[in-house]
N, CA, C and O atoms as a GROMACS GRO file, in nm:
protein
  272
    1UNK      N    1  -3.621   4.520  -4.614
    1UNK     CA    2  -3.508   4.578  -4.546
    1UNK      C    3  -3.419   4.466  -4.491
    1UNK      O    4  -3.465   4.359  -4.451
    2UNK      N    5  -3.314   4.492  -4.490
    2UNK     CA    6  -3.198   4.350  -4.464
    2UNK      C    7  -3.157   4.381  -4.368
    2UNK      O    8  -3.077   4.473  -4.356
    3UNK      N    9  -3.207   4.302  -4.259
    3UNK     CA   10  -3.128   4.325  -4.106
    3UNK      C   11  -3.025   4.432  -4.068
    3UNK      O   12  -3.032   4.539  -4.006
    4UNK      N   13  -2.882   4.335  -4.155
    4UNK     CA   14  -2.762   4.382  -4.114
    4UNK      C   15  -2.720   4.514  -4.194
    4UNK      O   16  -2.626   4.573  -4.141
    5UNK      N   17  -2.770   4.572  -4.307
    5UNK     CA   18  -2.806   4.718  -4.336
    5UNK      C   19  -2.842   4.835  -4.240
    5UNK      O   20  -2.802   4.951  -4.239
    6UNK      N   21  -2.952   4.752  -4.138
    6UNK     CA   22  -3.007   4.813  -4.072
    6UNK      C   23  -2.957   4.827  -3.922
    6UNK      O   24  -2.978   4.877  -3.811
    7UNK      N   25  -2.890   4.758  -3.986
    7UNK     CA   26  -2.825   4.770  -3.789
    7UNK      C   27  -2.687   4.814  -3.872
    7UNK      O   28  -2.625   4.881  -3.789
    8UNK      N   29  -2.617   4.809  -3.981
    8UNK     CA   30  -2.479   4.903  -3.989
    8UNK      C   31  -2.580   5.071  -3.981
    8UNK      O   32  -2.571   5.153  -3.890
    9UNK      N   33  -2.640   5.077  -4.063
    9UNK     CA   34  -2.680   5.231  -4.058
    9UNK      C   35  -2.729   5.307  -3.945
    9UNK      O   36  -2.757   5.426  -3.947
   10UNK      N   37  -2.739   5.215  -3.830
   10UNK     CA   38  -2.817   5.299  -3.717
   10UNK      C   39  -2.686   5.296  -3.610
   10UNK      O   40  -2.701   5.352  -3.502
   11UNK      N   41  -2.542   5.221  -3.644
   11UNK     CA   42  -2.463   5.153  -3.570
   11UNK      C   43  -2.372   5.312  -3.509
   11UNK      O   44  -2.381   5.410  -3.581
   12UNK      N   45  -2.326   5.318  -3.432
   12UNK     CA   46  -2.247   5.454  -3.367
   12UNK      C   47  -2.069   5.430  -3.411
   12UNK      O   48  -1.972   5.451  -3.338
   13UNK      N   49  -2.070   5.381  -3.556
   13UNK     CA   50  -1.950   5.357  -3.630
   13UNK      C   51  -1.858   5.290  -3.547
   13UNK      O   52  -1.748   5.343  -3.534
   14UNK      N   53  -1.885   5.166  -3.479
   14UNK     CA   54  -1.770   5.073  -3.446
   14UNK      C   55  -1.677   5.012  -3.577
   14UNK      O   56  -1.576   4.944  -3.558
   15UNK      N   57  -1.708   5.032  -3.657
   15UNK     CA   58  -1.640   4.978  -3.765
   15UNK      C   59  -1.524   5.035  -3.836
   15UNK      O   60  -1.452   4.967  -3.909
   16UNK      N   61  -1.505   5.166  -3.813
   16UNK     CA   62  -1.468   5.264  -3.890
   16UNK      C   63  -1.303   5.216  -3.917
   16UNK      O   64  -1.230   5.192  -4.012
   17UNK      N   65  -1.298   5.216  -3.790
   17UNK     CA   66  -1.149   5.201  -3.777
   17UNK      C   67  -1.100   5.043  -3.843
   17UNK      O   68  -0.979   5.022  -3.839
   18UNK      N   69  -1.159   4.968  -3.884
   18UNK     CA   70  -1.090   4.864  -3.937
   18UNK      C   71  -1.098   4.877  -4.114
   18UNK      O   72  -1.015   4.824  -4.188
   19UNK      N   73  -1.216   4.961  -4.162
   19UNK     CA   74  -1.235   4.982  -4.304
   19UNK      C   75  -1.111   5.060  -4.360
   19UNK      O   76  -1.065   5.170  -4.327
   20UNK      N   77  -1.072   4.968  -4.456
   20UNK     CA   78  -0.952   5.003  -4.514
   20UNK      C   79  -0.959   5.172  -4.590
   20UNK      O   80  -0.872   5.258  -4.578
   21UNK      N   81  -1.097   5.183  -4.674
   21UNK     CA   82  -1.133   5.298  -4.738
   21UNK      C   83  -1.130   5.414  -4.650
   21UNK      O   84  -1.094   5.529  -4.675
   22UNK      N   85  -1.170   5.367  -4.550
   22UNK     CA   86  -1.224   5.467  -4.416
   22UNK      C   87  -1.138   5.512  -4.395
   22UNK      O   88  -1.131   5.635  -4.404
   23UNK      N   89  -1.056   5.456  -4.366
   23UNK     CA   90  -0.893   5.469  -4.309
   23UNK      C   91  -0.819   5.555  -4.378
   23UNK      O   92  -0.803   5.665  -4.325
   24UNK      N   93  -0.749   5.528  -4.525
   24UNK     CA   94  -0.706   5.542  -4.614
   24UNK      C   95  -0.773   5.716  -4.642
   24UNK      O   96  -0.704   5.800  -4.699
   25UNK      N   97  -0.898   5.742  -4.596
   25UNK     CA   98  -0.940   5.838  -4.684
   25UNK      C   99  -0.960   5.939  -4.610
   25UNK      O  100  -0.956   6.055  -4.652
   26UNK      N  101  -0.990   5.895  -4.446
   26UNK     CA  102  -1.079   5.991  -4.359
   26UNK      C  103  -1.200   6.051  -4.396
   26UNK      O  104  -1.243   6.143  -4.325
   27UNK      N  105  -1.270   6.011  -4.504
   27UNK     CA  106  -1.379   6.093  -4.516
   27UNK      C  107  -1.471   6.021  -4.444
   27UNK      O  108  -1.450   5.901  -4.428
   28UNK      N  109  -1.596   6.089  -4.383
   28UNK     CA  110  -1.683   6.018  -4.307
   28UNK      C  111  -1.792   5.947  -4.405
   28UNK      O  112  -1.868   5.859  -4.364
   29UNK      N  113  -1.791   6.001  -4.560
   29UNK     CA  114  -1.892   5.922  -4.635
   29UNK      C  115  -1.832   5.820  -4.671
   29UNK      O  116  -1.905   5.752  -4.742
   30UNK      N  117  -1.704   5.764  -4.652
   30UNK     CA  118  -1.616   5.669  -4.657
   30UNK      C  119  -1.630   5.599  -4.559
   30UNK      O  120  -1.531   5.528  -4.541
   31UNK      N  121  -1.750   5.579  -4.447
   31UNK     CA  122  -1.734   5.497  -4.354
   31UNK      C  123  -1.818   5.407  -4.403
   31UNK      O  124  -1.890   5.436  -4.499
   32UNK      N  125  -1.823   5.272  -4.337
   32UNK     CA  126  -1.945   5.140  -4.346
   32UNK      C  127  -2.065   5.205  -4.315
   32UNK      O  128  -2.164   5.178  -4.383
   33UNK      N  129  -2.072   5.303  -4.204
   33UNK     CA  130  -2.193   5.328  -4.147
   33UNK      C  131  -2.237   5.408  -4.264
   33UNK      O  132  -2.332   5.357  -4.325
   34UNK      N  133  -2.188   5.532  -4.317
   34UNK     CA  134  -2.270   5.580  -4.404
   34UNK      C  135  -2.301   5.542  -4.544
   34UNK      O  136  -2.389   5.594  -4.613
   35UNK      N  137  -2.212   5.438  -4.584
   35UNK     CA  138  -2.252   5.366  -4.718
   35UNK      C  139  -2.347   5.290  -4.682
   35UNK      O  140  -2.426   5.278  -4.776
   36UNK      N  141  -2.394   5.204  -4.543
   36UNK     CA  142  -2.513   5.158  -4.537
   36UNK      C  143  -2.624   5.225  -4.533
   36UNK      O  144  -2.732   5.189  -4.581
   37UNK      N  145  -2.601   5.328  -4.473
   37UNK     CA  146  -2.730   5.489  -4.462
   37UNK      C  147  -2.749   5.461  -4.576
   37UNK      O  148  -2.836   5.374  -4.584
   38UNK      N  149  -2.689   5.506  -4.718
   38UNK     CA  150  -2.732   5.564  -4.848
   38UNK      C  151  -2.810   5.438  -4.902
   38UNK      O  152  -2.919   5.462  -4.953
   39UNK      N  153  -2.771   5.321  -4.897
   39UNK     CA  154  -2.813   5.228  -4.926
   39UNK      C  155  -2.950   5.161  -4.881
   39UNK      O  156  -3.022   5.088  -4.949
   40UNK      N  157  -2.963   5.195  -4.781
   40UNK     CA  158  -3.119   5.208  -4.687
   40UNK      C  159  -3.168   5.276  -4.720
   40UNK      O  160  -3.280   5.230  -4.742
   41UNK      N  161  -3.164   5.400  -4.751
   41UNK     CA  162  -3.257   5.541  -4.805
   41UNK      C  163  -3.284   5.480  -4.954
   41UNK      O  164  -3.384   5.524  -5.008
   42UNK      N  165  -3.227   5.407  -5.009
   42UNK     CA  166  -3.281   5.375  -5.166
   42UNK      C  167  -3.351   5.269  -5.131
   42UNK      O  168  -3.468   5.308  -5.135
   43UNK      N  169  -3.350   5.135  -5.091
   43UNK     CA  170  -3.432   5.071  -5.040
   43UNK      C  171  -3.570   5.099  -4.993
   43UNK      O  172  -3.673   5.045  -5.035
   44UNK      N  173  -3.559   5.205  -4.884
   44UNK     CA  174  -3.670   5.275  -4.861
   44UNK      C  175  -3.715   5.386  -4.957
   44UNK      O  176  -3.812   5.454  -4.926
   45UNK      N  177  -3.641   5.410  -5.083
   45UNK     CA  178  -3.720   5.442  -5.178
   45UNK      C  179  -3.690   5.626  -5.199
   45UNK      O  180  -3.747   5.699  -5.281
   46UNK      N  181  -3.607   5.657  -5.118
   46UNK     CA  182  -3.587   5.812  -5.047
   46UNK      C  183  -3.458   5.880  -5.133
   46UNK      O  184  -3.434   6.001  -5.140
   47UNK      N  185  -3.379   5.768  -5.200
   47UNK     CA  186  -3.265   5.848  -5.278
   47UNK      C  187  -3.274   5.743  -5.446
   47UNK      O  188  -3.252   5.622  -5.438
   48UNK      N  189  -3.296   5.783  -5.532
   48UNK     CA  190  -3.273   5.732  -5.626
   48UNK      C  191  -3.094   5.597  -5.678
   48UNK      O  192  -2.990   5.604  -5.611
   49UNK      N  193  -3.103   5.536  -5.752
   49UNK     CA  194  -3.009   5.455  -5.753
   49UNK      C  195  -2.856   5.493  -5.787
   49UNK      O  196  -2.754   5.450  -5.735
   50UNK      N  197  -2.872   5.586  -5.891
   50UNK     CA  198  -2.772   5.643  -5.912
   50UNK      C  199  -2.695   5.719  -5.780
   50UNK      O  200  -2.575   5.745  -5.783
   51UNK      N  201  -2.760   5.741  -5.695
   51UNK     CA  202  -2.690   5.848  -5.549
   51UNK      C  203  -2.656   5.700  -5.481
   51UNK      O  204  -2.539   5.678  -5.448
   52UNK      N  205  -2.766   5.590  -5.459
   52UNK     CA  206  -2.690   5.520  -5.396
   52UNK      C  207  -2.565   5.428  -5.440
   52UNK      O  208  -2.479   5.402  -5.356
   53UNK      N  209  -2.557   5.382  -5.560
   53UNK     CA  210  -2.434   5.371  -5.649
   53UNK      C  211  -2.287   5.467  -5.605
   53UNK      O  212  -2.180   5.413  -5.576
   54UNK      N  213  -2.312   5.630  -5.609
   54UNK     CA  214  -2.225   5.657  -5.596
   54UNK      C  215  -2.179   5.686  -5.419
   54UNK      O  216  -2.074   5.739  -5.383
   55UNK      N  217  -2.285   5.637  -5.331
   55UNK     CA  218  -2.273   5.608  -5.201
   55UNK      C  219  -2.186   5.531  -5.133
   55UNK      O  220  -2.108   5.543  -5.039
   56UNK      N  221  -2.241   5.408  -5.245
   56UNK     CA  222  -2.157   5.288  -5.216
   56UNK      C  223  -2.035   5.234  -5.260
   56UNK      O  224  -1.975   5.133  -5.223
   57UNK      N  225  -2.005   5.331  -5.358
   57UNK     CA  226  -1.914   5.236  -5.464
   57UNK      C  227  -1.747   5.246  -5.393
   57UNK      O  228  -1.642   5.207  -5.445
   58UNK      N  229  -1.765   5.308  -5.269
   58UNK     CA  230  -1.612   5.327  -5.215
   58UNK      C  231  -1.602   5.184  -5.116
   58UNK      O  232  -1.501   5.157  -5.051
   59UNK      N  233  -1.675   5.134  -5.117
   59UNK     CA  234  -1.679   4.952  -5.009
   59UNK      C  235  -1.588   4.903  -5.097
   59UNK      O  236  -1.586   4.959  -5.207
   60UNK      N  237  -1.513   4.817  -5.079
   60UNK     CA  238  -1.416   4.725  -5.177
   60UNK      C  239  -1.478   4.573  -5.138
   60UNK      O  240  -1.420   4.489  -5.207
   61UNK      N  241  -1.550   4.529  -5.074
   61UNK     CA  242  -1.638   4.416  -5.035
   61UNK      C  243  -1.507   4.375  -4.941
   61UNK      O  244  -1.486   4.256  -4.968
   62UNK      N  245  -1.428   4.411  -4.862
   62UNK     CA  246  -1.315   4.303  -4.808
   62UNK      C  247  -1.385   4.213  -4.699
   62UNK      O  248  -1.342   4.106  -4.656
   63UNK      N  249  -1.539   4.296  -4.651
   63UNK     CA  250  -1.562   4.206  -4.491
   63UNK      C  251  -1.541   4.269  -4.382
   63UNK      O  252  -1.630   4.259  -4.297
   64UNK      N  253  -1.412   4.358  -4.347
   64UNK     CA  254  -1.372   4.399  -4.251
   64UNK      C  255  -1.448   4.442  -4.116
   64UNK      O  256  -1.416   4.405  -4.003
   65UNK      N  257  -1.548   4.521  -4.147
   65UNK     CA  258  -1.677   4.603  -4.110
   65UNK      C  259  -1.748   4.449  -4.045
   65UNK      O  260  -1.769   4.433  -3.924
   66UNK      N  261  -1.775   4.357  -4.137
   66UNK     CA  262  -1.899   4.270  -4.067
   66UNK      C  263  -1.842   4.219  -3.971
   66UNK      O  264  -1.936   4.169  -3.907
   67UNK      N  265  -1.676   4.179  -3.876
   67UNK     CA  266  -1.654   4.124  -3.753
   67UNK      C  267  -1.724   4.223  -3.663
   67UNK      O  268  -1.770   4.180  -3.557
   68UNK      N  269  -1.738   4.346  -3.693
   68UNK     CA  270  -1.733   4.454  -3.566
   68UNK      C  271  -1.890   4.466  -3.580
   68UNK      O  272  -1.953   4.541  -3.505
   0.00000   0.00000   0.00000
C-alpha cells in the first residue's frame, strides 16, 4: 500500500478544488479523493483492474492534488 494513496483516499477532499477534472466536471468520482479510493480497493484486491482503470483514467497526472 503506498502511503500517499492512502492518505488521498481517507483525505476529507482538500484537493478538490484545485483538480482541474474535478472542477471542469463536478462529478464527485472526478475527485483525487475518489480516484485514489478505487485505486486502493484494487490494490487491496477488492475491485478488479479494469474498474480501477476506469476509476482512474479521469487524473490527467498535472500534480495539482499533491500540494494540498
Amino acid at each position: 500500500m503506498t502511503p500517499t494513496l492512502a492518505t488521498c483516499a481517507f483525505c476529507p477532499r482538500l484537493c478538490r478544488h484545485v483538480c482541474p477534472v474535478s472542477v471542469a466536471t463536478a462529478r464527485e468520482s472526478a475527485t483525487p479523493t475518489a480516484m485514489a479510493s478505487i485505486a486502493l480497493l484494487h490494490l487491496a484486491g477488492k475491485v478488479d483492474a479494469a474498474t480501477a482503470r476506469a476509476g482512474t483514467s479521469l487524473c490527467v497526472g498535472c500534480g495539482a492534488c499533491e500540494q494540498h
